[in-house]
Amino acid sequence: MRKDQIKLVFTGNMGAGKTTAIASISEIPVINTDVLMSSGASADKERTTVAMDYGELTLGSGEKLFLYGTPGQQRFDYMWQILIQGGLGLIILIDNSGDDPIGDLARYLDSFHDFIQETGAVIGVTHTDDAPRPDLQMYYHYLQERGLQLPVFPIDARSRESVVMLIQALLAILEYG
Amino acid sequence: MLSKLATIQLEQRLSKLIEQCSAVDAAVVATLDGYTCAMKQRSQQYPLERLATMGSTLMSLGDTITAELRLGTCDNIISENKNGIVAFMHIDDNLVLITLATQKNALGMLLSHSRRCAEEMKKVVV
Amino acid sequence: MYKLYYHALQKNDPVFFRSMLQLVGLKLSQNWEIDEHAKLILVDIETPEGQSFWQNPPKEAVLIAYARQNDIQTPWFLPKPIRTQSLIQLLNELAEHVCCEDEPKPQVNKPQPSHADIVKAKASNFFQAEYYLVGVLQQILQGQSITRVQCTGFPPLYIIPEERRCFTHQVQFNQINTAQKMFYAASIDEIECETVSAEQLQQEIKQQHLVAYPVETMLWLSAMCASQGRFSSAGAQNKFMRLVQWPNFALFPYQPYHMNLAAYMLKNIADVHGIAQKTQCSLENVVDFTNACSIIGILKYEQEHKIVEKQLPEARRSLFKTILQRLADTVTFHK
Ligand SMILES: Nc1nc2c(ncn2[C@@H]2O[C@H](COP(=O)(O)OP(=O)(O)OP(=O)(O)O)[C@@H](O)[C@H]2O)c(=O)[nH]1
Ligand SMILES: [Mg+2]
């Protein structure tokens, strides 16, 4: 990876909306490696990311901001460490309608622990329209127990506005937090 | 998911591949989302399930790259290394065959046997 | 006499509570007494009995949650175990904000300070929430009646205290106009409050196509609009403060500098001047932000200040600026 590459990385559990989130802000059609799910994985969506998502935004300076999404499933965790290299910060998306969303968050906080320490992370909780619980307070409670001060926002990965909010918060903590 | 019968047939075909081609040390059939369907190796030395998952990542990256460049579908991906060769190829749209050889200079043999194997497997899983 | 009682306290807690009350007596702004007919009731919500009491409180009761953590984010809360400092603070705030006199509260709970007081409050250099919509909302939230808040010329706002929700016409967060700002900044003499039945509200929702918002949205907007860069008190300028949690920016309109303020105030403890300087934000904006945070209960005052020095290379800063600009460029809000 080039050292001066400007990139943001989206991670989080399967179906949380990483591919969708990148698609909602990228100016190019997202290059993704989504494949049909065999019935081995349990989810009611059709496709899953097996290598990465990739999107771009051209900045005023002419430079490019790269948006990378990781596969969500733990089986692909070797991609996580590859994709994270040189990232400005991490956006973690958690599907609130899963069996154990806080447990899911815990896994990503563990897996990306060092990277988060060095840079920063924000948490977007998706599918709160289908599953209002656990509520935000429970996430904050959990983070407090871990001694972390990361922001948590309920978002909809399909809305550009809410993805922008996550990035704004991430940049704010990188600069002022 | 594949039927029990299809799985057995794939396993038999993998055994045949290893018998017929001395260069092949291990072979796996994986779904494109990284689940193992069948595997065989000469001695139990490789983590083939992990290889299956990574194979799916690589195969779909290959597909993505060739689609970007408008080169048609990706036939195979070859990884040539100091101590061996790994080849990845499509069986059909949903399945990938991954074969591994430790012999040097075995690339041609590995590819031709694997390709034939993949083609026969395609008929099994339709 | 100010009265309160307790419910579902465990083991020695009733005795302990009584003796603590005696102990802190001199430091309280009012004389407090334990009385089983009191409307103020301290409830141990960590017990099943307390939980069900909390869900179904007696009519007119004002409940104080007693627990290790204020997980339910209720305005009246006493941390477990009881400590003198938190007890003093709670009782003094209750004395100030909650009507404890024996006569029943009027149904239409419109506070009625004199006209002169209101004029004074509006011209004051200090932001006194109780003279504005935000104060009215806070008061309604302490009660239990569904209330219609109406300001001449503006659509009504309905508050359901129990659900901590309100109903009103759809708010376009990105285009709050001057007229709407006037509503959020309305002073109490411009506001009419009336309790309504759940059925009435249901009908209004249907007929007027009202949309639900969490009360935090209205508290935030009304605090932001009424604050006008004014400190909440003379002492507020020099107080050290921090945020205990991120504001939920998904609920209200915000500017990127609000994000910066939140990020800074979660990591550092500083006074408003320090915060303004470090975040390159105007003092007014910092004051409005801290007032709003205080209203939604995420601001905490501290004795000592604590600054974590952090200097980002200039190249990074300008990169972030370009990214933010790019994101703002094409934000097409449509909801
Ligand atoms: N109802 C609802 N649907 C959402 C929300 N956010 C995303 N979605 C939908 O949820 C699905 C998310 O799928 P993806 O974007 O593929 O998820 P992913 O995180 O990339 O998943 P993997 O690649 O499998 O790890 C899409 O169908 C989205 O439209 C939300 O807040 N509410
Ligand atoms: Mg994906």
Coordinates of C-alpha atoms in Angstrom, one line a residue, chain C residues 70-268:
Chain C
N70 CA -29.0 5.9 35.3
D71 CA -29.4 3.5 32.4
I72 CA -33.0 4.7 31.8
Q73 CA -31.8 8.3 31.6
T74 CA -34.5 9.6 33.8
P75 CA -34.2 13.2 35.0
W76 CA -34.5 12.4 38.7
F77 CA -32.0 9.9 39.7
L78 CA -30.1 8.9 42.9
P79 CA -27.0 6.7 42.5
K80 CA -26.6 3.6 44.6
P81 CA -25.2 3.5 47.2
I82 CA -26.5 6.8 48.7
R83 CA -23.8 9.4 49.1
T84 CA -24.3 12.7 50.8
Q85 CA -23.2 14.8 47.8
S86 CA -25.5 13.3 45.3
L87 CA -28.4 13.3 47.8
I88 CA -27.9 17.0 48.5
Q89 CA -27.7 17.8 44.8
L90 CA -30.8 15.8 44.0
L91 CA -33.0 17.3 46.8
N92 CA -32.0 20.8 46.1
E93 CA -32.8 20.4 42.4
L94 CA -36.1 18.8 43.3
A95 CA -36.9 21.6 45.6
E96 CA -36.2 24.1 42.8
H97 CA -37.9 22.3 39.9
V98 CA -40.6 20.1 41.1
C99 CA -43.7 21.4 42.8
C100 CA -43.8 19.8 46.2
E101 CA -46.5 21.9 47.9
D102 CA -49.5 20.0 49.0
E103 CA -52.0 21.7 46.8
P104 CA -52.6 19.7 43.6
K105 CA -50.9 20.9 40.4
P106 CA -53.2 22.7 38.1
Q107 CA -54.1 20.6 35.1
V108 CA -53.0 23.2 32.6
N109 CA -49.5 23.5 33.9
K110 CA -48.5 26.7 32.4
P111 CA -45.9 28.5 34.6
Q112 CA -46.9 32.1 35.2
P113 CA -44.1 34.4 36.1
S114 CA -44.9 38.0 35.7
H115 CA -44.6 39.8 32.4
A116 CA -41.8 41.9 33.8
D117 CA -39.8 38.8 34.7
I118 CA -40.1 37.5 31.2
V119 CA -39.0 40.7 29.7
K120 CA -36.1 40.7 32.0
A121 CA -35.2 37.1 31.2
K122 CA -35.3 37.8 27.5
A123 CA -33.0 40.8 27.8
S124 CA -30.8 39.1 30.3
N125 CA -27.2 38.2 29.6
F126 CA -27.9 34.8 30.9
F127 CA -29.9 32.0 29.4
Q128 CA -32.6 30.9 31.8
A129 CA -34.2 27.9 30.3
E130 CA -37.3 28.0 32.4
Y131 CA -38.5 31.1 30.6
Y132 CA -38.5 29.4 27.2
L133 CA -40.1 26.6 25.3
V134 CA -37.3 24.3 26.4
G135 CA -38.2 24.9 30.1
V136 CA -41.9 24.3 29.3
L137 CA -41.0 21.0 27.7
Q138 CA -38.8 20.0 30.6
Q139 CA -41.7 20.7 33.0
I140 CA -44.2 18.7 30.9
L141 CA -41.8 15.8 30.8
Q142 CA -41.8 15.7 34.6
G143 CA -45.5 15.2 34.6
Q144 CA -47.5 12.4 33.0
S145 CA -50.2 14.1 31.0
I146 CA -50.1 14.3 27.2
T147 CA -49.8 18.0 26.5
R148 CA -50.4 20.2 23.5
V149 CA -47.9 23.0 23.3
Q150 CA -49.2 25.8 21.0
C151 CA -47.7 29.1 19.9
T152 CA -49.9 31.4 17.8
G153 CA -49.1 31.0 14.1
F154 CA -47.2 27.7 14.5
P155 CA -48.3 24.1 14.2
P156 CA -48.9 22.4 17.6
L157 CA -46.5 20.2 19.4
Y158 CA -47.8 17.2 21.4
I159 CA -45.7 15.7 24.2
I160 CA -46.2 12.3 25.6
P161 CA -44.0 12.3 28.7
E162 CA -44.3 8.6 29.4
E163 CA -43.0 7.6 26.0
R164 CA -40.6 10.5 25.9
R165 CA -41.9 11.2 22.4
C166 CA -43.6 14.0 20.8
F167 CA -45.7 14.6 17.6
T168 CA -45.6 17.5 15.3
H169 CA -45.5 18.3 11.6
Q170 CA -42.4 16.9 9.8
V171 CA -39.3 18.9 10.5
Q172 CA -36.8 19.4 7.7
F173 CA -33.6 19.3 9.7
N174 CA -31.5 20.8 7.0
Q175 CA -33.8 23.7 6.3
I176 CA -35.0 25.1 9.6
N177 CA -36.2 28.5 8.7
T178 CA -36.4 31.7 10.7
A179 CA -40.0 31.2 11.6
Q180 CA -39.4 27.8 13.0
K181 CA -36.5 29.1 14.9
M182 CA -38.8 31.7 16.5
F183 CA -41.1 28.9 17.6
Y184 CA -38.2 26.9 19.2
A185 CA -37.0 30.1 20.9
A186 CA -40.5 31.1 22.1
S187 CA -40.8 32.5 25.6
I188 CA -43.3 31.2 28.0
D189 CA -45.7 34.1 27.6
E190 CA -46.1 33.1 24.0
I191 CA -46.9 29.5 24.7
E192 CA -50.2 27.8 25.5
C193 CA -50.2 24.4 27.1
E194 CA -53.2 22.1 27.4
T195 CA -53.6 18.5 28.3
V196 CA -55.2 16.3 25.8
S197 CA -56.4 12.7 25.9
A198 CA -54.7 9.9 24.1
E199 CA -57.7 9.6 21.8
Q200 CA -57.6 13.2 20.9
L201 CA -54.0 12.9 20.0
Q202 CA -54.6 9.8 17.9
Q203 CA -57.1 11.7 15.9
E204 CA -54.8 14.7 15.4
I205 CA -52.0 12.4 14.3
K206 CA -54.2 10.9 11.6
Q207 CA -55.8 14.1 10.4
Q208 CA -52.7 16.3 10.4
H209 CA -50.2 13.5 9.4
L210 CA -48.1 14.3 12.4
V211 CA -44.7 12.6 12.8
A212 CA -43.1 11.3 15.9
Y213 CA -39.9 12.5 17.3
P214 CA -38.0 11.6 20.4
V215 CA -38.3 14.5 23.0
E216 CA -34.5 15.0 22.7
T217 CA -35.0 16.4 19.3
M218 CA -37.2 19.2 20.6
L219 CA -35.2 19.7 23.7
W220 CA -32.1 20.1 21.6
L221 CA -33.7 22.4 19.0
S222 CA -35.4 24.6 21.6
A223 CA -32.3 24.9 23.8
M224 CA -30.1 25.7 20.7
C225 CA -32.5 28.4 19.5
A226 CA -33.2 30.1 22.8
S227 CA -29.6 30.1 24.2
Q228 CA -28.3 32.8 21.9
G229 CA -24.8 32.5 23.0
R230 CA -25.7 33.3 26.6
F231 CA -24.1 31.5 29.6
S232 CA -26.6 29.6 31.8
S233 CA -25.2 31.5 34.8
A234 CA -22.5 33.9 35.8
G235 CA -20.4 31.0 37.1
A236 CA -20.7 28.9 33.9
Q237 CA -17.9 30.8 32.2
N238 CA -15.3 29.4 34.4
K239 CA -16.6 26.0 35.1
F240 CA -14.7 23.0 33.8
M241 CA -16.8 20.7 31.9
R242 CA -16.9 17.6 29.8
L243 CA -19.4 15.4 27.9
V244 CA -20.3 12.0 29.4
Q245 CA -21.6 10.8 26.1
W246 CA -21.9 11.7 22.4
P247 CA -25.0 13.7 21.5
N248 CA -27.1 11.5 19.2
F249 CA -26.6 13.6 16.1
A250 CA -29.0 11.3 14.2
L251 CA -31.8 13.0 16.1
F252 CA -31.2 16.7 15.4
P253 CA -29.6 19.1 12.9
Y254 CA -26.0 19.7 13.4
Q255 CA -23.0 21.3 11.9
P256 CA -19.6 19.7 11.5
Y257 CA -18.2 21.9 14.3
H258 CA -20.7 20.3 16.7
M259 CA -18.9 17.1 16.0
N260 CA -15.6 18.7 16.8
L261 CA -16.9 20.1 20.0
A262 CA -18.3 16.7 21.0
A263 CA -15.0 15.0 20.2
Y264 CA -13.0 17.5 22.1
M265 CA -15.3 17.6 25.1
L266 CA -15.4 13.8 25.5
K267 CA -11.6 13.7 25.7
N268 CA -10.8 16.9 27.6

